[in-house]
Amino acid sequence: AQSVTQLGSHVSVSEGALVLLRCNYSSSVPPYLFWYVQYPNQGLQLLLKYTSAATLVKGINGFEAEFKKSETSFHLTKPSAHMSDAAEYFCAVSRSGNTPLVFGKGTRLSVIA
Amino acid sequence: EAGVTQSPTHLIKTRGQQATLRCSPISGHTSVYWYQQALGLGLQFLLWYDEGEERNRGNFPPRFSGRQFPNYSSELNVNALELEDSALYLCASRGYPGGISTEAFFGQGTRLTVV
């Protein structure tokens, strides 16, 4: 069975500071990994995905994530936080290209001016 | 190109009633997934439909059911509504152009409130 653990239900950073959202996964097979963002009262938007190509994945809005198999991690980073980054972020894993995504519980990011 | 569309946006039902939620996938996408996002519980996988067949279901009681139509749109039915069913229900779709899966695209969700 696959699972995702997101450390920290709420992360607060100052505008311009580094954003680091943590995600650890459990999977019996090489996983597909995703980060999604959800703004209030909206659906989920894909930030980036890892599908066994390059381990450093660049996404939209300046976000990137690094797949580390030895640590079973897929942490999301952004060098400089912007007020518009305030949202809920979800890490997800799937066993293959079409099997259902298994989500972590999410991390709410607050950006302080 | 239109994204995943869900209707209605909001739905208020009384305990014990039935709710029907609808989802239209992106054109060309054949897989539809349903998720429940209840407060404090994250996104829980409900159902997966592909090519008109139910492929997998999550750990939910049988009163959660659905179907996929020939045009790949989908319907989620929740019978005998309970207060705990109040949640945002999200639909996602995936396509397989050239046999390679796209990522899952999500709709805006249906907010179901059971009173």
PDB file of C-alpha atoms in Angstrom:
ATOM      1  CA  ALA A   1       0.000   0.000   0.000  1.00  0.00           C
ATOM      2  CA  GLN A   2       1.127   3.497  -0.663  1.00  0.00           C
ATOM      3  CA  SER A   3       1.008   6.417   1.709  1.00  0.00           C
ATOM      4  CA  VAL A   4       2.206   9.970   2.019  1.00  0.00           C
ATOM      5  CA  THR A   5       3.211  11.877   5.124  1.00  0.00           C
ATOM      6  CA  GLN A   6       3.404  15.626   5.079  1.00  0.00           C
ATOM      7  CA  LEU A   7       5.272  16.992   8.059  1.00  0.00           C
ATOM      8  CA  GLY A   8       3.640  20.097   9.453  1.00  0.00           C
ATOM      9  CA  SER A   9      -0.016  20.882   8.906  1.00  0.00           C
ATOM     10  CA  HIS A  10       0.801  24.592   8.925  1.00  0.00           C
ATOM     11  CA  VAL A  11       3.958  26.382   7.829  1.00  0.00           C
ATOM     12  CA  SER A  12       4.445  30.108   8.141  1.00  0.00           C
ATOM     13  CA  VAL A  13       7.199  32.035   6.335  1.00  0.00           C
ATOM     14  CA  SER A  14       8.044  35.665   5.757  1.00  0.00           C
ATOM     15  CA  GLU A  15       7.703  37.160   2.313  1.00  0.00           C
ATOM     16  CA  GLY A  16      10.989  36.611   0.477  1.00  0.00           C
ATOM     17  CA  ALA A  17      12.050  33.701   2.677  1.00  0.00           C
ATOM     18  CA  LEU A  18      12.691  30.129   1.604  1.00  0.00           C
ATOM     19  CA  VAL A  19       9.673  27.862   1.395  1.00  0.00           C
ATOM     20  CA  LEU A  20      10.227  24.223   2.377  1.00  0.00           C
ATOM     21  CA  LEU A  21       7.282  21.827   2.539  1.00  0.00           C
ATOM     22  CA  ARG A  22       8.124  18.276   3.506  1.00  0.00           C
ATOM     23  CA  CYS A  23       6.757  15.095   2.004  1.00  0.00           C
ATOM     24  CA  ASN A  24       7.759  11.501   2.669  1.00  0.00           C
ATOM     25  CA  TYR A  25       6.220   8.602   0.819  1.00  0.00           C
ATOM     26  CA  SER A  26       5.870   4.909   1.204  1.00  0.00           C
ATOM     27  CA  SER A  27       5.617   2.798  -1.909  1.00  0.00           C
ATOM     28  CA  SER A  28       6.411  -0.779  -2.806  1.00  0.00           C
ATOM     29  CA  VAL A  29       7.234   0.149  -6.376  1.00  0.00           C
ATOM     30  CA  PRO A  30       8.941   3.150  -7.972  1.00  0.00           C
ATOM     31  CA  PRO A  31       6.372   5.823  -7.435  1.00  0.00           C
ATOM     32  CA  TYR A  32       4.874   8.645  -9.404  1.00  0.00           C
ATOM     33  CA  LEU A  33       4.953  11.713  -7.145  1.00  0.00           C
ATOM     34  CA  PHE A  34       3.026  14.960  -7.382  1.00  0.00           C
ATOM     35  CA  TRP A  35       2.595  18.282  -5.645  1.00  0.00           C
ATOM     36  CA  TYR A  36      -0.736  20.075  -5.962  1.00  0.00           C
ATOM     37  CA  VAL A  37      -1.826  23.470  -4.666  1.00  0.00           C
ATOM     38  CA  GLN A  38      -5.339  24.405  -3.580  1.00  0.00           C
ATOM     39  CA  TYR A  39      -6.497  27.978  -3.157  1.00  0.00           C
ATOM     40  CA  PRO A  40      -9.561  28.651  -0.970  1.00  0.00           C
ATOM     41  CA  ASN A  41     -12.788  27.222  -2.349  1.00  0.00           C
ATOM     42  CA  GLN A  42     -11.095  25.916  -5.463  1.00  0.00           C
ATOM     43  CA  GLY A  43      -9.979  22.610  -6.892  1.00  0.00           C
ATOM     44  CA  LEU A  44      -6.404  21.369  -7.055  1.00  0.00           C
ATOM     45  CA  GLN A  45      -3.805  22.640  -9.493  1.00  0.00           C
ATOM     46  CA  LEU A  46      -0.722  20.618 -10.375  1.00  0.00           C
ATOM     47  CA  LEU A  47       2.560  22.267  -9.386  1.00  0.00           C
ATOM     48  CA  LEU A  48       4.931  19.556 -10.530  1.00  0.00           C
ATOM     49  CA  LYS A  49       5.327  15.809 -10.971  1.00  0.00           C
ATOM     50  CA  TYR A  50       8.035  13.164 -10.796  1.00  0.00           C
ATOM     51  CA  THR A  51       7.728  10.193 -13.126  1.00  0.00           C
ATOM     52  CA  SER A  52      11.182   8.536 -12.909  1.00  0.00           C
ATOM     53  CA  ALA A  53      13.011  10.991 -15.123  1.00  0.00           C
ATOM     54  CA  ALA A  54      15.201  13.727 -13.615  1.00  0.00           C
ATOM     55  CA  THR A  55      15.272  13.676  -9.817  1.00  0.00           C
ATOM     56  CA  LEU A  56      15.093  17.467  -9.602  1.00  0.00           C
ATOM     57  CA  VAL A  57      11.753  18.559 -10.920  1.00  0.00           C
ATOM     58  CA  LYS A  58      10.872  22.129 -11.734  1.00  0.00           C
ATOM     59  CA  GLY A  59       7.274  23.244 -11.633  1.00  0.00           C
ATOM     60  CA  ILE A  60       5.166  26.305 -12.043  1.00  0.00           C
ATOM     61  CA  ASN A  61       5.408  29.523 -10.032  1.00  0.00           C
ATOM     62  CA  GLY A  62       9.081  28.957  -9.178  1.00  0.00           C
ATOM     63  CA  PHE A  63       8.547  25.763  -7.196  1.00  0.00           C
ATOM     64  CA  GLU A  64      10.756  22.716  -7.463  1.00  0.00           C
ATOM     65  CA  ALA A  65      11.090  19.365  -5.729  1.00  0.00           C
ATOM     66  CA  GLU A  66      13.813  16.777  -5.451  1.00  0.00           C
ATOM     67  CA  PHE A  67      13.150  13.050  -5.440  1.00  0.00           C
ATOM     68  CA  LYS A  68      15.446  11.303  -2.948  1.00  0.00           C
ATOM     69  CA  LYS A  69      14.941   7.569  -3.045  1.00  0.00           C
ATOM     70  CA  SER A  70      17.287   6.886  -0.125  1.00  0.00           C
ATOM     71  CA  GLU A  71      15.243   9.187   2.086  1.00  0.00           C
ATOM     72  CA  THR A  72      11.870   8.369   0.457  1.00  0.00           C
ATOM     73  CA  SER A  73      11.308  12.087   0.273  1.00  0.00           C
ATOM     74  CA  PHE A  74       9.941  14.567  -2.240  1.00  0.00           C
ATOM     75  CA  HIS A  75      10.180  17.944  -0.507  1.00  0.00           C
ATOM     76  CA  LEU A  76       8.843  21.067  -2.200  1.00  0.00           C
ATOM     77  CA  THR A  77      10.910  24.256  -2.202  1.00  0.00           C
ATOM     78  CA  LYS A  78      10.786  27.802  -3.469  1.00  0.00           C
ATOM     79  CA  PRO A  79      13.684  30.203  -2.932  1.00  0.00           C
ATOM     80  CA  SER A  80      11.590  33.280  -2.197  1.00  0.00           C
ATOM     81  CA  ALA A  81       8.022  33.243  -0.912  1.00  0.00           C
ATOM     82  CA  HIS A  82       5.420  35.565  -2.341  1.00  0.00           C
ATOM     83  CA  MET A  83       2.150  36.578  -0.746  1.00  0.00           C
ATOM     84  CA  SER A  84       0.302  34.825  -3.565  1.00  0.00           C
ATOM     85  CA  ASP A  85       1.857  31.490  -2.503  1.00  0.00           C
ATOM     86  CA  ALA A  86      -0.415  31.342   0.540  1.00  0.00           C
ATOM     87  CA  ALA A  87      -2.526  28.231  -0.029  1.00  0.00           C
ATOM     88  CA  GLU A  88      -2.884  24.556   0.891  1.00  0.00           C
ATOM     89  CA  TYR A  89      -0.293  22.219  -0.607  1.00  0.00           C
ATOM     90  CA  PHE A  90      -0.794  18.511  -1.119  1.00  0.00           C
ATOM     91  CA  CYS A  91       1.763  15.839  -1.885  1.00  0.00           C
ATOM     92  CA  ALA A  92       0.452  12.745  -3.669  1.00  0.00           C
ATOM     93  CA  VAL A  93       1.734   9.361  -4.819  1.00  0.00           C
ATOM     94  CA  SER A  94       0.484   6.816  -7.297  1.00  0.00           C
ATOM     95  CA  ARG A  95       1.743   3.393  -8.264  1.00  0.00           C
ATOM     96  CA  SER A  96       1.482   3.951 -11.975  1.00  0.00           C
ATOM     97  CA  GLY A  97       0.333   6.454 -14.533  1.00  0.00           C
ATOM     98  CA  ASN A  98      -3.363   5.862 -14.086  1.00  0.00           C
ATOM     99  CA  THR A  99      -3.929   4.433 -10.630  1.00  0.00           C
ATOM    100  CA  PRO A 100      -5.652   6.752  -8.138  1.00  0.00           C
ATOM    101  CA  LEU A 101      -3.561   9.313  -6.334  1.00  0.00           C
ATOM    102  CA  VAL A 102      -3.043   8.882  -2.599  1.00  0.00           C
ATOM    103  CA  PHE A 103      -2.776  12.271  -0.926  1.00  0.00           C
ATOM    104  CA  GLY A 104      -1.105  13.507   2.184  1.00  0.00           C
ATOM    105  CA  LYS A 105      -3.179  15.518   4.638  1.00  0.00           C
ATOM    106  CA  GLY A 106      -1.887  18.793   3.260  1.00  0.00           C
ATOM    107  CA  THR A 107       0.189  21.692   4.549  1.00  0.00           C
ATOM    108  CA  ARG A 108      -1.252  25.151   4.809  1.00  0.00           C
ATOM    109  CA  LEU A 109       1.313  27.765   3.869  1.00  0.00           C
ATOM    110  CA  SER A 110       0.971  31.261   5.294  1.00  0.00           C
ATOM    111  CA  VAL A 111       3.148  34.101   4.009  1.00  0.00           C
ATOM    112  CA  ILE A 112       3.731  37.033   6.332  1.00  0.00           C
ATOM    113  CA  ALA A 113       4.460  40.480   4.954  1.00  0.00           C
TER     114      ALA A 113
ATOM    115  CA  GLU B   1     -10.106  23.932 -23.972  1.00  0.00           C
ATOM    116  CA  ALA B   2     -12.593  23.455 -21.147  1.00  0.00           C
ATOM    117  CA  GLY B   3     -11.315  21.950 -17.935  1.00  0.00           C
ATOM    118  CA  VAL B   4     -13.056  19.491 -15.655  1.00  0.00           C
ATOM    119  CA  THR B   5     -16.484  20.835 -14.783  1.00  0.00           C
ATOM    120  CA  GLN B   6     -18.570  19.837 -11.796  1.00  0.00           C
ATOM    121  CA  SER B   7     -22.165  20.591 -10.948  1.00  0.00           C
ATOM    122  CA  PRO B   8     -23.737  21.827  -8.850  1.00  0.00           C
ATOM    123  CA  THR B   9     -21.246  24.095  -7.125  1.00  0.00           C
ATOM    124  CA  HIS B  10     -23.135  23.903  -3.867  1.00  0.00           C
ATOM    125  CA  LEU B  11     -25.711  21.414  -2.645  1.00  0.00           C
ATOM    126  CA  ILE B  12     -27.677  21.427   0.585  1.00  0.00           C
ATOM    127  CA  LYS B  13     -29.505  18.273   1.593  1.00  0.00           C
ATOM    128  CA  THR B  14     -31.280  16.954   4.622  1.00  0.00           C
ATOM    129  CA  ARG B  15     -30.029  13.907   6.516  1.00  0.00           C
ATOM    130  CA  GLY B  16     -31.427  10.753   4.965  1.00  0.00           C
ATOM    131  CA  GLN B  17     -31.871  12.234   1.497  1.00  0.00           C
ATOM    132  CA  GLN B  18     -29.918  11.335  -1.631  1.00  0.00           C
ATOM    133  CA  ALA B  19     -27.412  13.566  -3.400  1.00  0.00           C
ATOM    134  CA  THR B  20     -26.280  13.387  -7.023  1.00  0.00           C
ATOM    135  CA  LEU B  21     -23.096  15.103  -8.110  1.00  0.00           C
ATOM    136  CA  ARG B  22     -21.962  15.393 -11.716  1.00  0.00           C
ATOM    137  CA  CYS B  23     -18.614  15.636 -13.435  1.00  0.00           C
ATOM    138  CA  SER B  24     -17.609  16.309 -17.038  1.00  0.00           C
ATOM    139  CA  PRO B  25     -14.010  15.378 -17.771  1.00  0.00           C
ATOM    140  CA  ILE B  26     -11.676  17.156 -20.131  1.00  0.00           C
ATOM    141  CA  SER B  27     -12.437  16.235 -23.732  1.00  0.00           C
ATOM    142  CA  GLY B  28     -10.610  13.040 -24.634  1.00  0.00           C
ATOM    143  CA  HIS B  29     -10.055  11.940 -21.047  1.00  0.00           C
ATOM    144  CA  THR B  30     -11.479   8.512 -20.274  1.00  0.00           C
ATOM    145  CA  SER B  31     -10.659   8.151 -16.569  1.00  0.00           C
ATOM    146  CA  VAL B  32     -12.617   9.915 -13.840  1.00  0.00           C
ATOM    147  CA  TYR B  33     -11.739   9.900 -10.151  1.00  0.00           C
ATOM    148  CA  TRP B  34     -13.857  11.073  -7.228  1.00  0.00           C
ATOM    149  CA  TYR B  35     -12.416  12.335  -3.945  1.00  0.00           C
ATOM    150  CA  GLN B  36     -13.966  13.514  -0.707  1.00  0.00           C
ATOM    151  CA  GLN B  37     -12.315  16.408   1.100  1.00  0.00           C
ATOM    152  CA  ALA B  38     -13.811  16.661   4.557  1.00  0.00           C
ATOM    153  CA  LEU B  39     -12.585  19.205   7.067  1.00  0.00           C
ATOM    154  CA  GLY B  40      -9.416  17.990   8.728  1.00  0.00           C
ATOM    155  CA  LEU B  41      -9.315  14.685   6.828  1.00  0.00           C
ATOM    156  CA  GLY B  42      -7.485  15.631   3.640  1.00  0.00           C
ATOM    157  CA  LEU B  43      -8.469  14.102   0.320  1.00  0.00           C
ATOM    158  CA  GLN B  44      -9.898  10.620   0.508  1.00  0.00           C
ATOM    159  CA  PHE B  45     -10.191   8.533  -2.659  1.00  0.00           C
ATOM    160  CA  LEU B  46     -13.759   7.445  -3.375  1.00  0.00           C
ATOM    161  CA  LEU B  47     -14.117   5.936  -6.847  1.00  0.00           C
ATOM    162  CA  TRP B  48     -12.281   5.456 -10.130  1.00  0.00           C
ATOM    163  CA  TYR B  49     -14.035   4.966 -13.452  1.00  0.00           C
ATOM    164  CA  ASP B  50     -12.375   4.205 -16.747  1.00  0.00           C
ATOM    165  CA  GLU B  51     -14.011   3.372 -20.069  1.00  0.00           C
ATOM    166  CA  GLY B  52     -17.375   3.075 -18.350  1.00  0.00           C
ATOM    167  CA  GLU B  53     -16.235   0.570 -15.736  1.00  0.00           C
ATOM    168  CA  GLU B  54     -15.595   0.975 -12.030  1.00  0.00           C
ATOM    169  CA  ARG B  55     -11.894   0.168 -11.604  1.00  0.00           C
ATOM    170  CA  ASN B  56     -11.390   0.773  -7.919  1.00  0.00           C
ATOM    171  CA  ARG B  57     -13.123   2.179  -4.889  1.00  0.00           C
ATOM    172  CA  GLY B  58     -11.853   3.580  -1.637  1.00  0.00           C
ATOM    173  CA  ASN B  59     -12.815   2.677   1.887  1.00  0.00           C
ATOM    174  CA  PHE B  60     -16.341   4.075   1.793  1.00  0.00           C
ATOM    175  CA  PRO B  61     -19.691   2.384   2.476  1.00  0.00           C
ATOM    176  CA  PRO B  62     -21.849   1.114  -0.415  1.00  0.00           C
ATOM    177  CA  ARG B  63     -24.203   4.084  -0.138  1.00  0.00           C
ATOM    178  CA  PHE B  64     -21.503   5.931  -2.063  1.00  0.00           C
ATOM    179  CA  SER B  65     -21.865   4.832  -5.655  1.00  0.00           C
ATOM    180  CA  GLY B  66     -21.581   6.185  -9.141  1.00  0.00           C
ATOM    181  CA  ARG B  67     -21.337   5.513 -12.793  1.00  0.00           C
ATOM    182  CA  GLN B  68     -19.644   6.667 -15.949  1.00  0.00           C
ATOM    183  CA  PHE B  69     -21.577   7.379 -19.086  1.00  0.00           C
ATOM    184  CA  PRO B  70     -20.587   6.616 -22.710  1.00  0.00           C
ATOM    185  CA  ASN B  71     -19.404  10.211 -23.134  1.00  0.00           C
ATOM    186  CA  TYR B  72     -17.106   9.632 -20.092  1.00  0.00           C
ATOM    187  CA  SER B  73     -18.965  12.047 -17.846  1.00  0.00           C
ATOM    188  CA  SER B  74     -19.654  10.688 -14.406  1.00  0.00           C
ATOM    189  CA  GLU B  75     -22.141  10.834 -11.600  1.00  0.00           C
ATOM    190  CA  LEU B  76     -21.578  10.303  -7.889  1.00  0.00           C
ATOM    191  CA  ASN B  77     -24.573   9.280  -5.810  1.00  0.00           C
ATOM    192  CA  VAL B  78     -24.670   9.386  -2.056  1.00  0.00           C
ATOM    193  CA  ASN B  79     -27.675   7.686  -0.480  1.00  0.00           C
ATOM    194  CA  ALA B  80     -29.018   7.991   3.051  1.00  0.00           C
ATOM    195  CA  LEU B  81     -27.018  11.127   3.692  1.00  0.00           C
ATOM    196  CA  GLU B  82     -25.376  11.561   7.064  1.00  0.00           C
ATOM    197  CA  LEU B  83     -24.088  14.744   8.642  1.00  0.00           C
ATOM    198  CA  GLU B  84     -20.511  13.451   8.257  1.00  0.00           C
ATOM    199  CA  ASP B  85     -20.950  13.402   4.480  1.00  0.00           C
ATOM    200  CA  SER B  86     -20.688  17.173   4.468  1.00  0.00           C
ATOM    201  CA  ALA B  87     -17.546  17.864   2.459  1.00  0.00           C
ATOM    202  CA  LEU B  88     -16.083  19.171  -0.764  1.00  0.00           C
ATOM    203  CA  TYR B  89     -16.329  16.482  -3.437  1.00  0.00           C
ATOM    204  CA  LEU B  90     -13.675  16.743  -6.109  1.00  0.00           C
ATOM    205  CA  CYS B  91     -13.645  15.105  -9.497  1.00  0.00           C
ATOM    206  CA  ALA B  92     -10.487  14.594 -11.542  1.00  0.00           C
ATOM    207  CA  SER B  93      -9.888  13.285 -15.030  1.00  0.00           C
ATOM    208  CA  ARG B  94      -6.957  11.743 -16.857  1.00  0.00           C
ATOM    209  CA  GLY B  95      -6.288  10.951 -20.489  1.00  0.00           C
ATOM    210  CA  TYR B  96      -3.897   8.665 -22.300  1.00  0.00           C
ATOM    211  CA  PRO B  97      -2.768  10.327 -25.519  1.00  0.00           C
ATOM    212  CA  GLY B  98      -0.397   7.986 -27.307  1.00  0.00           C
ATOM    213  CA  GLY B  99      -0.743   5.548 -24.429  1.00  0.00           C
ATOM    214  CA  ILE B 100       0.959   7.857 -21.941  1.00  0.00           C
ATOM    215  CA  SER B 101      -1.031   9.018 -18.958  1.00  0.00           C
ATOM    216  CA  THR B 102      -1.491  12.711 -18.342  1.00  0.00           C
ATOM    217  CA  GLU B 103      -1.552  14.049 -14.856  1.00  0.00           C
ATOM    218  CA  ALA B 104      -4.889  14.269 -13.054  1.00  0.00           C
ATOM    219  CA  PHE B 105      -6.792  17.503 -13.680  1.00  0.00           C
ATOM    220  CA  PHE B 106      -9.249  18.554 -10.992  1.00  0.00           C
ATOM    221  CA  GLY B 107     -12.558  20.336 -11.110  1.00  0.00           C
ATOM    222  CA  GLN B 108     -13.593  23.094  -8.716  1.00  0.00           C
ATOM    223  CA  GLY B 109     -15.611  20.715  -6.613  1.00  0.00           C
ATOM    224  CA  THR B 110     -19.132  20.423  -5.263  1.00  0.00           C
ATOM    225  CA  ARG B 111     -19.672  21.602  -1.706  1.00  0.00           C
ATOM    226  CA  LEU B 112     -22.204  19.240  -0.131  1.00  0.00           C
ATOM    227  CA  THR B 113     -23.780  20.320   3.120  1.00  0.00           C
ATOM    228  CA  VAL B 114     -25.993  17.907   5.014  1.00  0.00           C
ATOM    229  CA  VAL B 115     -28.270  19.452   7.616  1.00  0.00           C
TER     230      VAL B 115
END
